[in-house]
Every structure is written in structure tokens, then in C-alpha cells.
CSV table of C-alpha atoms in Angstrom, one decimal:
chain,number,residue,atom,x,y,z
A,10,MET,CA,-24.8,10.1,-5.6
A,11,GLU,CA,-22.8,12.9,-3.9
A,12,LYS,CA,-19.1,12.5,-3.8
A,13,GLU,CA,-17.5,12.5,-0.3
A,14,SER,CA,-15.1,15.2,0.5
A,15,VAL,CA,-11.4,14.1,0.7
A,16,PHE,CA,-9.4,15.4,3.7
A,17,TYR,CA,-5.6,15.5,3.7
A,18,TYR,CA,-3.4,15.0,6.8
A,19,THR,CA,0.4,15.1,6.8
A,20,PHE,CA,2.4,13.4,9.6
A,21,HIS,CA,6.0,12.7,10.2
A,22,THR,CA,7.6,9.2,10.0
A,23,ARG,CA,11.2,8.0,10.0
A,24,LEU,CA,10.9,7.7,6.2
A,25,GLY,CA,9.9,11.3,5.9
A,26,ASN,CA,6.5,13.1,5.8
A,27,MET,CA,3.5,11.1,4.7
A,28,THR,CA,0.2,12.5,3.6
A,29,VAL,CA,-3.0,10.5,3.9
A,30,GLY,CA,-6.1,11.4,1.9
A,31,CYS,CA,-9.3,10.1,3.3
A,32,THR,CA,-13.0,10.5,3.3
A,33,ALA,CA,-15.0,9.9,6.5
A,34,SER,CA,-15.2,6.3,5.5
A,35,SER,CA,-12.1,5.2,3.5
A,36,ILE,CA,-8.5,6.0,2.5
A,37,VAL,CA,-8.0,7.1,-1.0
A,38,MET,CA,-4.3,8.1,-0.9
A,39,LEU,CA,-1.2,7.6,1.1
A,40,SER,CA,2.1,9.0,-0.1
A,41,LEU,CA,5.6,10.0,1.0
A,42,ASN,CA,6.4,13.7,0.7
A,43,THR,CA,9.7,15.3,0.1
A,44,LYS,CA,8.4,18.7,1.4
A,45,ASP,CA,8.0,19.7,5.0
A,46,ILE,CA,4.2,20.2,5.1
A,47,THR,CA,2.2,21.0,8.2
A,48,ILE,CA,-1.6,20.8,7.9
A,49,LYS,CA,-3.5,21.7,11.0
A,50,ASN,CA,-7.2,20.9,10.8
A,51,THR,CA,-9.3,19.9,13.7
A,52,ASP,CA,-12.1,18.7,11.4
A,53,LEU,CA,-10.3,15.7,10.1
A,54,PRO,CA,-12.0,12.3,10.1
A,55,ALA,CA,-10.8,10.0,12.9
A,56,LEU,CA,-9.6,7.7,10.0
A,57,ALA,CA,-6.7,10.1,9.3
A,58,PHE,CA,-5.4,9.7,12.8
A,59,GLU,CA,-6.0,6.0,12.8
A,60,THR,CA,-4.0,5.7,9.6
A,61,GLU,CA,-1.1,7.7,11.2
A,62,LYS,CA,-1.2,5.4,14.3
A,63,GLN,CA,-1.2,2.2,12.2
A,64,ILE,CA,1.6,3.4,9.9
A,65,LEU,CA,3.8,4.4,12.8
A,66,GLU,CA,3.2,1.1,14.5
A,67,TYR,CA,4.2,-0.7,11.3
A,68,LEU,CA,7.3,1.4,10.9
A,69,ASP,CA,8.2,0.6,14.5
A,70,GLY,CA,7.9,-3.1,13.8
A,71,LYS,CA,4.8,-3.4,16.0
A,72,ARG,CA,2.2,-4.1,13.3
A,73,LYS,CA,2.1,-6.6,10.4
A,74,ASN,CA,-1.5,-6.2,9.3
A,75,PHE,CA,-3.6,-3.1,8.6
A,76,THR,CA,-7.3,-2.8,9.4
A,77,LEU,CA,-8.1,0.3,7.4
A,78,PRO,CA,-10.8,0.8,4.8
A,79,LEU,CA,-9.3,1.4,1.4
A,80,ALA,CA,-10.9,2.9,-1.7
A,81,PRO,CA,-8.2,3.3,-4.4
A,82,GLN,CA,-9.4,4.8,-7.7
A,83,GLY,CA,-8.1,3.1,-10.8
A,84,THR,CA,-8.9,1.0,-13.9
A,85,ASP,CA,-10.2,-2.5,-13.6
A,86,PHE,CA,-6.8,-3.9,-14.4
A,87,GLN,CA,-5.1,-1.7,-11.8
A,88,SER,CA,-7.7,-2.8,-9.2
A,89,LYS,CA,-7.0,-6.4,-10.0
A,90,VAL,CA,-3.2,-5.8,-9.5
A,91,TRP,CA,-3.8,-3.9,-6.2
A,92,ASP,CA,-6.1,-6.7,-5.0
A,93,ALA,CA,-3.3,-9.2,-5.8
A,94,LEU,CA,-0.8,-7.1,-3.9
A,95,LEU,CA,-3.0,-7.3,-0.8
A,96,ASN,CA,-2.5,-11.0,-0.9
A,97,ILE,CA,1.3,-10.8,-0.5
A,98,PRO,CA,1.9,-11.6,3.2
A,99,TYR,CA,4.1,-9.4,5.4
A,100,GLY,CA,7.7,-10.4,5.0
A,101,GLU,CA,7.3,-11.9,1.6
A,102,THR,CA,7.9,-10.7,-1.9
A,103,ARG,CA,6.6,-11.6,-5.4
A,104,SER,CA,7.9,-10.9,-8.9
A,105,TYR,CA,6.1,-8.7,-11.4
A,106,GLU,CA,5.7,-11.9,-13.4
A,107,GLU,CA,4.0,-13.7,-10.5
A,108,ILE,CA,1.6,-10.9,-10.1
A,109,ALA,CA,0.9,-10.8,-13.8
A,110,ILE,CA,0.1,-14.5,-13.7
A,111,ALA,CA,-2.1,-14.1,-10.6
A,112,VAL,CA,-4.2,-11.5,-12.3
A,113,GLY,CA,-4.6,-13.6,-15.5
A,114,ASN,CA,-2.2,-11.7,-17.7
A,115,PRO,CA,1.0,-13.8,-17.8
A,116,LYS,CA,2.7,-11.6,-20.3
A,117,GLY,CA,1.6,-8.4,-18.5
A,118,CYS,CA,4.7,-7.8,-16.4
A,119,ARG,CA,5.1,-4.2,-17.6
A,120,ALA,CA,1.4,-3.5,-17.2
A,121,VAL,CA,1.7,-4.8,-13.6
A,122,GLY,CA,4.7,-2.4,-13.1
A,123,MET,CA,2.6,0.5,-14.4
A,124,ALA,CA,-0.3,-0.4,-12.1
A,125,ASN,CA,2.2,-0.5,-9.2
A,126,ASN,CA,3.5,2.9,-10.2
A,127,ARG,CA,-0.1,4.2,-10.1
A,128,ASN,CA,-0.8,2.7,-6.7
A,129,PRO,CA,-2.3,5.7,-4.8
A,130,ILE,CA,-2.0,4.0,-1.3
A,131,MET,CA,1.6,3.1,-0.6
A,132,ILE,CA,2.5,0.6,2.1
A,133,LEU,CA,-1.2,-0.2,2.8
A,134,ILE,CA,-1.4,-1.7,-0.7
A,135,PRO,CA,2.1,-3.2,-0.5
A,136,CYS,CA,3.6,-2.5,-3.9
A,137,HIS,CA,7.0,-2.4,-2.2
A,138,ARG,CA,6.8,-6.2,-2.0
A,139,VAL,CA,7.0,-6.6,-5.7
A,140,ILE,CA,10.5,-7.2,-7.1
A,141,GLY,CA,12.2,-8.2,-10.3
A,142,LYS,CA,12.2,-11.8,-11.4
A,143,ASN,CA,15.9,-12.0,-10.6
A,144,GLY,CA,15.2,-10.9,-7.1
A,145,LYS,CA,16.5,-7.4,-7.6
A,146,LEU,CA,14.8,-4.3,-6.4
A,147,VAL,CA,13.3,-2.3,-9.2
A,148,GLY,CA,11.0,0.7,-9.3
A,149,TYR,CA,9.3,2.3,-6.4
A,150,GLY,CA,7.5,5.6,-6.3
A,151,GLY,CA,9.0,6.4,-2.9
A,152,GLY,CA,12.5,5.6,-4.1
A,153,LEU,CA,14.5,2.3,-4.0
A,154,ASP,CA,16.0,3.3,-0.7
A,155,VAL,CA,12.6,3.4,0.9
A,156,LYS,CA,11.6,0.1,-0.8
A,157,LYS,CA,14.7,-1.5,0.6
A,158,ALA,CA,14.0,-0.1,4.1
A,159,LEU,CA,10.5,-1.4,4.0
A,160,LEU,CA,11.5,-4.9,2.9
A,161,GLU,CA,14.3,-5.0,5.5
A,162,LEU,CA,11.8,-3.9,8.2
A,163,GLU,CA,9.6,-6.9,7.1
A,164,GLY,CA,12.6,-9.3,7.0
A,165,GLN,CA,11.4,-10.2,3.5
A,166,LYS,CA,11.6,-13.8,2.1
A,167,GLN,CA,10.7,-15.1,-1.4
A,168,ARG,CA,7.7,-17.4,-1.7
A,169,PRO,CA,5.6,-18.6,-4.6
A,170,CYS,CA,2.7,-16.2,-5.4
A,171,ARG,CA,-0.7,-17.1,-4.0
A,172,GLN,CA,-3.6,-16.8,-6.5
A,173,PRO,CA,-6.2,-14.2,-5.8
A,174,THR,CA,-9.4,-15.5,-4.2
A,175,GLY,CA,-11.5,-13.8,-6.9
A,176,SER,CA,-13.2,-11.5,-4.3
A,177,SER,CA,-12.3,-7.9,-4.1
A,178,HIS,CA,-10.7,-6.7,-0.9
A,179,TYR,CA,-12.2,-3.3,-1.5
A,180,ASP,CA,-15.7,-4.5,-0.6
A,181,THR,CA,-15.2,-4.8,3.2
A,182,PRO,CA,-13.7,-2.5,5.8
A,183,SER,CA,-10.8,-4.7,6.8
A,184,TYR,CA,-7.9,-4.9,4.4
A,185,TYR,CA,-4.7,-6.7,4.3
A,186,ASP,CA,-5.3,-9.0,7.2
A,187,PRO,CA,-4.2,-12.4,5.8
A,188,ALA,CA,-4.1,-14.0,9.3
């Protein structure tokens, strides 16, 4: 099976520049950049521009759910954690411990933290919604100031963790739409 080409597109947001990496059919990466990068390429898949549109709508408070096809690459455990993150509703948070329990590894809080750290698709796979057991903000690849801004945007509230359904969110083209 031939591997699809990954295209990169950088766009500006109020958080800073973001780069999306996508194939013609799915998103494999979304990250915040500290550099001023301009990539001009007219051969980008439409998905790159749809990602920009949905992220900007989210940051403007006009979108709570994303309908983008995700294809993060990671270990089986990381995939379980990322799948559990997709079950955290907009405006809510979970502790690392709650996610560890949800993925069947109650003592795996640190492993959940490492999986969060390796999340290649920030915001869309909402690792910013995972906080310390005591309610404090801890660890975020984009920086704690960005994590705080995202949670404030969502008007976060603490709720008990929902158990994963057992099905993978990566099998269908619509992700994080817990309506």
C-alpha cells in the first residue's frame, strides 16, 4: 500500500501561527508554531483550508464541534488515550487519573500525560481539556498560557469522566461531535 503524501499549511490565529499536516483524506498533525512561517502552495488539499476555517471558527467562539477526519499516528496506548480525549465534551475537563481509568489503566496517570504530550493534533484531539487531579493546569505542549486561554474560551467546567464506547473515533470521517 502506497503511503499518501502529507502537505503542510501554516495559517495565523490569535494564538499564533498554526501548521496543519494533512493528506488528501485526513489530518495527521496540527501544531502551534513560534516562528513566522509562510507556506504558499496552491496544490494543497481542500482539507487544509477546511481545517483553518474550523479552527478559526472555534477560536472565535462560533464552533464547539469539529467534523474533520483525523489520522494520528501513535502506539496502541496513545490511540486509546486520544480516543478518550475525543469523548471529553466542549467546556468540560477531566483529570489524568480519570483518563487513565477510562482507558483501563487506573495507575497510568503518567502514561496518560506522556500520551497527551505526544498528541500530534492539538485542539482537535483536545488534550488541553486534561488537568491535574487537584484541578490545576499542568503540562501542555502549546504552553500553559495557551491551555488556559482554550479552557477559558470553552468556559470549562469539571464533570465526571465518561467511559469510552469501545469503538475507535478514527474509523469514521466525523470526529469529536458528541452532540
